[in-house]
């Protein structure tokens, strides 16, 4: 059992005598978990709002902890970032993602795209980066255009030339860039100005009360309009209802993602779902 908001790397789990105990995850444990394949990628479909097809997915990492069960990334990504493990974790995610892409570009066609998450910290890790990825793409004879890198806004505080350069290198490989949680960071417009951006993901907090809140509706409308002006495609995150879908469509939103389509699922479940969805 996981208590949300438990904070940092503390996980609550049922202890003896029905008392809940707190478990502190350690960096060493996480390092081992990466080596021992305790991590697993889940996939959430991203649907084109116009064609209705599912030709994109976002990979979301999970930790199948031997004692605590399946842990969400909020429990261990901050731990990885603080302890210099995020590069290694990100590299594991990248390899797994490419492995899936090999299979899914064959199954779903050359337009299929898989998005992975990276924090800005990962981008400037000298050991892992665009060069590493280039090698892996070559090995697997994959094109970078099937990969999207999502960067969360709050992990990028200010404009940084190093970040811009690294993003440029990914872009040169054909990889596309998405600004994640758009509108929640400190300098959203600065990011749009300086970084090569292909997709903008409207944060769930603006989408969740779309049908009750006039300000959220207008923010979504304005953001979509801005994106169009800059030739950037828009993904709405956290779409849970038909009503939200129906409001987003006329705004010119390109893609939707959220429980309305599906929660994140295992690779094999995603494959079946997307195949069924695109072929019926
Ligand atoms: P995110 O990139 O914003 O991912 C979306 C989160 O919202 C996911 O949580 C997803 O399960 C959840 N979600 C999707 N649709 C809905 C919906 O309709 N309603 C609600 N209430 N929630 C929805 P998750 O999987 O727990 O991931 C949390 C965060 O962890 C991600 O937020 C991302 O920032 C980070 N993360 C995940 N995988 C990785 C990774 O491989 N590397 C890094 N650096 N960060 C990761
Ligand atoms: Ca994301
Ligand atoms: Ca997001
Ligand atoms: Ca988020």
Short mmCIF file of C-alpha atoms and ligand atoms in Angstrom, two decimals:
data_model
loop_
_atom_site.label_atom_id
_atom_site.label_comp_id
_atom_site.label_asym_id
_atom_site.label_seq_id
_atom_site.Cartn_x
_atom_site.Cartn_y
_atom_site.Cartn_z
CA UNK A 1 0.00 0.00 0.00
CA UNK A 2 1.38 3.36 -1.03
CA UNK A 3 0.45 6.61 0.60
CA UNK A 4 0.42 9.37 -1.99
CA UNK A 5 2.28 12.45 -0.96
CA UNK A 6 4.46 10.42 1.38
CA UNK A 7 7.21 12.53 -0.05
CA UNK A 8 10.76 11.94 -1.20
CA UNK A 9 11.87 8.38 -1.14
CA UNK A 10 9.67 7.22 1.72
CA UNK A 11 7.21 4.48 1.01
CA UNK A 12 4.59 3.32 3.46
CA UNK A 13 3.92 -0.38 3.57
CA UNK A 14 1.93 -2.62 5.87
CA UNK A 15 4.04 -3.39 8.89
CA UNK A 16 3.51 -5.83 11.72
CA UNK A 17 0.42 -5.64 13.94
CA UNK A 18 -1.48 -3.74 11.23
CA UNK A 19 0.67 -0.68 11.80
CA UNK A 20 1.92 1.01 8.68
CA UNK A 21 5.67 1.37 8.58
CA UNK A 22 7.74 3.72 6.59
CA UNK A 23 10.39 2.37 4.27
CA UNK A 24 13.24 4.53 3.06
CA UNK A 25 14.41 3.70 -0.44
CA UNK A 26 18.17 3.95 -0.83
CA UNK A 27 20.33 4.92 -3.81
CA UNK A 28 22.19 1.59 -3.65
CA UNK A 29 18.93 -0.30 -3.80
CA UNK A 30 17.89 1.65 -6.87
CA UNK A 31 21.25 1.10 -8.56
CA UNK A 32 20.83 -2.65 -8.02
CA UNK A 33 17.27 -2.51 -9.27
CA UNK A 34 18.44 -1.05 -12.59
CA UNK A 35 21.05 -3.79 -12.99
CA UNK A 36 18.62 -6.54 -11.92
CA UNK A 37 15.85 -5.51 -14.28
CA UNK A 38 13.43 -4.64 -11.52
CA UNK A 39 12.36 -1.64 -13.58
CA UNK A 40 9.61 -1.93 -16.15
CA UNK A 41 8.20 0.43 -18.73
CA UNK A 42 4.46 0.99 -18.94
CA UNK A 43 2.93 2.64 -21.98
CA UNK A 44 0.10 5.10 -22.26
CA UNK A 45 -1.50 5.63 -25.69
CA UNK A 46 -1.58 9.08 -27.26
CA UNK A 47 -4.48 9.39 -29.69
CA UNK A 48 -4.80 11.71 -32.67
CA UNK A 49 -7.91 13.75 -31.94
CA UNK A 50 -8.67 14.07 -35.68
CA UNK A 51 -8.06 10.59 -37.08
CA UNK A 52 -8.66 8.71 -33.82
CA UNK A 53 -5.61 6.52 -34.46
CA UNK A 54 -3.10 5.50 -31.81
CA UNK A 55 0.33 5.85 -33.37
CA UNK A 56 2.09 7.28 -30.33
CA UNK A 57 2.68 6.25 -26.76
CA UNK A 58 4.47 7.60 -23.71
CA UNK A 59 6.78 5.28 -21.79
CA UNK A 60 6.44 5.61 -17.99
CA UNK A 61 8.86 3.80 -15.73
CA UNK A 62 7.80 1.58 -12.79
CA UNK A 63 9.87 -0.18 -10.17
CA UNK A 64 8.72 -3.69 -9.30
CA UNK A 65 10.17 -3.65 -5.83
CA UNK A 66 10.66 -7.15 -4.34
CA UNK A 67 9.10 -6.12 -1.01
CA UNK A 68 6.96 -3.09 -1.73
CA UNK A 69 5.39 -4.05 -5.03
CA UNK A 70 5.04 -1.71 -7.98
CA UNK A 71 6.33 1.79 -7.23
CA UNK A 72 5.43 4.88 -9.22
CA UNK A 73 8.21 7.09 -10.59
CA UNK A 74 7.38 9.89 -8.16
CA UNK A 75 8.85 7.66 -5.45
CA UNK A 76 12.24 7.10 -7.04
CA UNK A 77 12.96 9.60 -9.85
CA UNK A 78 13.78 12.36 -7.31
CA UNK A 79 16.04 9.88 -5.50
CA UNK A 80 17.82 9.10 -8.79
CA UNK A 81 18.20 12.79 -9.57
CA UNK A 82 19.64 13.63 -6.17
CA UNK A 83 22.15 10.80 -6.17
CA UNK A 84 23.54 10.93 -9.69
CA UNK A 85 21.76 7.76 -10.82
CA UNK A 86 19.38 9.48 -13.22
CA UNK A 87 21.78 9.13 -16.18
CA UNK A 88 21.97 5.38 -15.72
CA UNK A 89 18.23 5.07 -15.19
CA UNK A 90 17.55 7.18 -18.28
CA UNK A 91 19.91 5.04 -20.31
CA UNK A 92 18.02 1.91 -19.22
CA UNK A 93 14.73 3.55 -20.22
CA UNK A 94 16.18 4.53 -23.60
CA UNK A 95 17.37 1.00 -24.36
CA UNK A 96 14.03 -0.53 -23.44
CA UNK A 97 12.21 2.07 -25.47
CA UNK A 98 14.31 1.37 -28.56
CA UNK A 99 13.72 -2.33 -28.12
CA UNK A 100 9.95 -1.72 -28.18
CA UNK A 101 10.31 0.66 -31.11
CA UNK A 102 12.01 -2.01 -33.16
CA UNK A 103 8.94 -4.17 -32.74
CA UNK A 104 6.29 -1.46 -32.92
CA UNK A 105 7.55 0.33 -36.03
CA UNK A 106 7.22 -3.05 -37.76
CA UNK A 107 3.77 -3.69 -36.31
CA UNK A 108 2.27 -0.19 -36.49
CA UNK A 109 4.27 1.36 -39.35
CA UNK A 110 7.03 3.89 -39.79
CA UNK A 111 4.99 6.75 -38.34
CA UNK A 112 4.85 5.18 -34.89
CA UNK A 113 6.45 7.31 -32.18
CA UNK A 114 7.43 6.50 -28.63
CA UNK A 115 7.99 9.29 -26.11
CA UNK A 116 10.35 8.94 -23.15
CA UNK A 117 10.77 11.31 -20.22
CA UNK A 118 13.99 13.03 -19.33
CA UNK A 119 14.67 15.59 -16.68
CA UNK A 120 16.88 18.52 -17.63
CA UNK A 121 19.53 17.07 -15.29
CA UNK A 122 19.78 14.01 -17.51
CA UNK A 123 20.32 16.10 -20.60
CA UNK A 124 23.56 17.56 -19.36
CA UNK A 125 24.98 14.31 -17.92
CA UNK A 126 28.21 14.00 -19.93
CA UNK A 127 28.24 10.19 -19.77
CA UNK A 128 24.89 9.67 -21.40
CA UNK A 129 23.46 11.83 -24.09
CA UNK A 130 22.80 12.21 -27.76
CA UNK A 131 26.07 10.42 -28.66
CA UNK A 132 25.03 7.33 -26.67
CA UNK A 133 21.67 7.36 -28.36
CA UNK A 134 23.21 7.69 -31.82
CA UNK A 135 25.17 4.47 -31.23
CA UNK A 136 22.08 2.62 -30.12
CA UNK A 137 20.03 3.85 -33.07
CA UNK A 138 22.78 2.67 -35.43
CA UNK A 139 22.99 -0.74 -33.74
CA UNK A 140 19.28 -1.30 -34.13
CA UNK A 141 19.02 0.39 -37.54
CA UNK A 142 16.34 2.67 -36.12
CA UNK A 143 15.60 6.24 -37.08
CA UNK A 144 15.55 8.97 -34.47
CA UNK A 145 12.27 10.25 -35.88
CA UNK A 146 10.40 7.48 -34.06
CA UNK A 147 11.54 8.80 -30.71
CA UNK A 148 10.28 11.82 -28.76
CA UNK A 149 12.00 13.19 -25.68
CA UNK A 150 9.71 14.84 -23.13
CA UNK A 151 11.30 17.35 -20.82
CA UNK A 152 9.41 18.59 -17.80
CA UNK A 153 9.18 22.32 -17.50
CA UNK A 154 9.94 22.49 -13.79
CA UNK A 155 13.21 20.57 -14.28
CA UNK A 156 14.42 23.42 -16.50
CA UNK A 157 14.73 26.47 -14.36
CA UNK A 158 16.30 29.03 -16.59
CA UNK A 159 17.49 29.09 -20.14
CA UNK A 160 20.74 27.15 -20.44
CA UNK A 161 23.01 27.01 -23.43
CA UNK A 162 24.14 23.48 -22.51
CA UNK A 163 20.53 22.29 -22.61
CA UNK A 164 19.93 24.03 -25.90
CA UNK A 165 23.04 22.41 -27.42
CA UNK A 166 22.13 18.93 -26.24
CA UNK A 167 18.58 19.29 -27.53
CA UNK A 168 20.07 20.40 -30.84
CA UNK A 169 22.11 17.19 -30.98
CA UNK A 170 19.03 15.04 -30.38
CA UNK A 171 17.17 17.02 -33.00
CA UNK A 172 20.00 16.40 -35.49
CA UNK A 173 19.35 12.67 -35.04
CA UNK A 174 15.73 13.24 -36.03
CA UNK A 175 14.50 12.90 -32.45
CA UNK A 176 11.57 15.19 -31.61
CA UNK A 177 11.29 17.28 -28.49
CA UNK A 178 8.23 17.79 -26.28
CA UNK A 179 7.83 20.35 -23.51
CA UNK A 180 6.10 18.42 -20.73
CA UNK A 181 3.70 19.91 -18.17
CA UNK A 182 3.58 23.08 -20.23
CA UNK A 183 2.56 26.15 -18.30
CA UNK A 184 3.61 24.88 -14.88
CA UNK A 185 7.29 25.90 -15.07
CA UNK A 186 8.89 29.24 -14.43
CA UNK A 187 9.75 30.32 -17.95
CA UNK A 188 7.51 28.52 -20.41
CA UNK A 189 7.81 31.15 -23.09
CA UNK A 190 11.58 31.29 -22.69
CA UNK A 191 11.69 27.56 -23.38
CA UNK A 192 9.59 27.99 -26.50
CA UNK A 193 11.85 30.81 -27.62
CA UNK A 194 15.20 29.07 -27.21
CA UNK A 195 14.66 25.34 -27.46
CA UNK A 196 13.78 23.35 -30.57
CA UNK A 197 10.26 22.21 -29.67
CA UNK A 198 8.00 19.93 -31.71
CA UNK A 199 5.27 19.19 -29.17
CA UNK A 200 3.85 21.00 -26.24
CA UNK A 201 1.98 19.00 -23.62
CA UNK A 202 -0.70 20.97 -21.80
CA UNK A 203 -0.48 19.97 -18.16
CA UNK A 204 -3.27 17.94 -16.59
CA UNK A 205 -3.98 20.74 -14.10
CA UNK A 206 -5.36 22.90 -16.93
CA UNK A 207 -7.34 20.04 -18.48
CA UNK A 208 -8.93 18.58 -15.35
CA UNK A 209 -11.46 21.34 -14.76
CA UNK A 210 -11.82 22.41 -18.38
CA UNK A 211 -15.59 22.05 -18.28
CA UNK A 212 -16.08 23.93 -15.02
CA UNK A 213 -13.48 26.64 -15.25
CA UNK A 214 -13.60 29.43 -17.79
CA UNK A 215 -10.02 30.46 -17.09
CA UNK A 216 -8.70 26.92 -17.72
CA UNK A 217 -10.69 26.78 -20.95
CA UNK A 218 -9.21 30.06 -22.11
CA UNK A 219 -5.70 29.04 -21.11
CA UNK A 220 -6.04 25.86 -23.18
CA UNK A 221 -7.42 27.85 -26.07
CA UNK A 222 -4.66 30.46 -25.86
CA UNK A 223 -1.92 27.85 -25.50
CA UNK A 224 -3.17 25.94 -28.53
CA UNK A 225 -3.35 29.14 -30.54
CA UNK A 226 0.19 30.09 -29.54
CA UNK A 227 1.43 26.62 -30.45
CA UNK A 228 -0.15 26.88 -33.91
CA UNK A 229 1.59 30.22 -34.48
CA UNK A 230 4.91 28.59 -33.63
CA UNK A 231 4.25 25.44 -35.66
CA UNK A 232 4.26 23.27 -32.55
CA UNK A 233 1.84 20.36 -32.10
CA UNK A 234 -0.33 20.15 -28.99
CA UNK A 235 -0.98 17.14 -26.75
CA UNK A 236 -3.53 17.52 -23.95
CA UNK A 237 -2.59 15.46 -20.89
CA UNK A 238 -4.88 13.92 -18.31
CA UNK A 239 -8.00 13.81 -20.46
CA UNK A 240 -10.45 11.74 -18.43
CA UNK A 241 -13.88 12.45 -19.89
CA UNK A 242 -15.79 12.71 -23.14
CA UNK A 243 -16.69 16.29 -22.17
CA UNK A 244 -13.02 17.28 -21.97
CA UNK A 245 -12.34 15.59 -25.30
CA UNK A 246 -15.24 17.44 -26.92
CA UNK A 247 -14.05 20.81 -25.62
CA UNK A 248 -10.45 20.25 -26.74
CA UNK A 249 -11.24 19.16 -30.28
CA UNK A 250 -12.51 22.48 -31.67
CA UNK A 251 -9.62 24.30 -29.98
CA UNK A 252 -7.25 22.71 -32.48
CA UNK A 253 -5.61 20.37 -30.03
CA UNK A 254 -3.82 17.64 -32.03
CA UNK A 255 -3.51 14.72 -29.61
CA UNK A 256 -5.04 13.59 -26.37
CA UNK A 257 -3.69 11.36 -23.64
CA UNK A 258 -5.38 10.27 -20.45
CA UNK A 259 -7.63 7.78 -18.72
CA UNK A 260 -10.38 8.61 -21.26
CA UNK A 261 -8.33 6.60 -23.77
CA UNK A 262 -6.43 4.34 -21.34
CA UNK A 263 -4.30 4.35 -18.23
CA UNK A 264 -0.64 3.31 -18.71
CA UNK A 265 -0.43 -0.44 -19.38
CA UNK A 266 2.22 -3.10 -19.91
CA UNK A 267 3.92 -3.47 -23.30
CA UNK A 268 1.88 -6.47 -24.34
CA UNK A 269 -1.41 -4.87 -23.24
CA UNK A 270 -0.54 -1.71 -25.15
CA UNK A 271 0.23 -3.70 -28.24
CA UNK A 272 -3.10 -5.52 -28.19
CA UNK A 273 -5.06 -2.39 -27.37
CA UNK A 274 -3.48 -0.22 -30.07
CA UNK A 275 -3.73 -2.97 -32.66
CA UNK A 276 -7.42 -3.55 -31.92
CA UNK A 277 -8.05 0.20 -31.80
CA UNK A 278 -6.37 0.94 -35.14
CA UNK A 279 -7.88 -2.02 -36.96
CA UNK A 280 -11.55 -1.71 -36.05
P1 LIG B 1 4.30 12.91 -16.65
O1 LIG B 1 5.38 12.80 -17.67
O2 LIG B 1 3.54 14.18 -16.62
O3 LIG B 1 3.37 11.66 -16.93
C1 LIG B 1 1.98 11.68 -16.80
C2 LIG B 1 1.53 11.13 -15.46
O4 LIG B 1 0.14 11.31 -15.33
C3 LIG B 1 1.77 9.63 -15.32
O5 LIG B 1 2.05 9.35 -13.95
C4 LIG B 1 0.42 9.05 -15.74
O6 LIG B 1 0.17 7.78 -15.20
C5 LIG B 1 -0.53 10.08 -15.17
N1 LIG B 1 -1.77 10.16 -15.93
C6 LIG B 1 -1.95 9.93 -17.26
N2 LIG B 1 -3.23 10.15 -17.63
C7 LIG B 1 -3.89 10.52 -16.52
C8 LIG B 1 -5.27 10.90 -16.27
O7 LIG B 1 -6.13 10.93 -17.14
N3 LIG B 1 -5.57 11.26 -14.97
C9 LIG B 1 -4.65 11.24 -13.97
N4 LIG B 1 -5.05 11.60 -12.76
N5 LIG B 1 -3.35 10.90 -14.19
C10 LIG B 1 -2.98 10.55 -15.45
P2 LIG B 1 3.28 8.43 -13.52
O8 LIG B 1 3.40 7.27 -14.45
O9 LIG B 1 3.12 8.15 -12.07
O10 LIG B 1 4.54 9.35 -13.75
C11 LIG B 1 4.80 10.48 -12.96
C12 LIG B 1 5.94 11.30 -13.50
O11 LIG B 1 7.19 10.62 -13.38
C13 LIG B 1 5.82 11.59 -14.98
O12 LIG B 1 4.91 12.65 -15.17
C14 LIG B 1 7.25 11.95 -15.34
O13 LIG B 1 7.53 13.31 -15.07
C15 LIG B 1 8.05 11.07 -14.39
N6 LIG B 1 8.60 9.92 -15.13
C16 LIG B 1 7.97 8.79 -15.54
N7 LIG B 1 8.81 7.96 -16.20
C17 LIG B 1 10.01 8.60 -16.23
C18 LIG B 1 11.30 8.27 -16.78
O14 LIG B 1 11.52 7.22 -17.42
N8 LIG B 1 12.31 9.19 -16.58
C19 LIG B 1 12.11 10.37 -15.92
N9 LIG B 1 13.15 11.21 -15.78
N10 LIG B 1 10.92 10.70 -15.40
C20 LIG B 1 9.88 9.84 -15.54
CA1 LIG B 2 5.75 13.06 -19.73
CA1 LIG B 3 3.16 15.71 -18.13
CA1 LIG B 4 3.50 15.64 -14.54
#
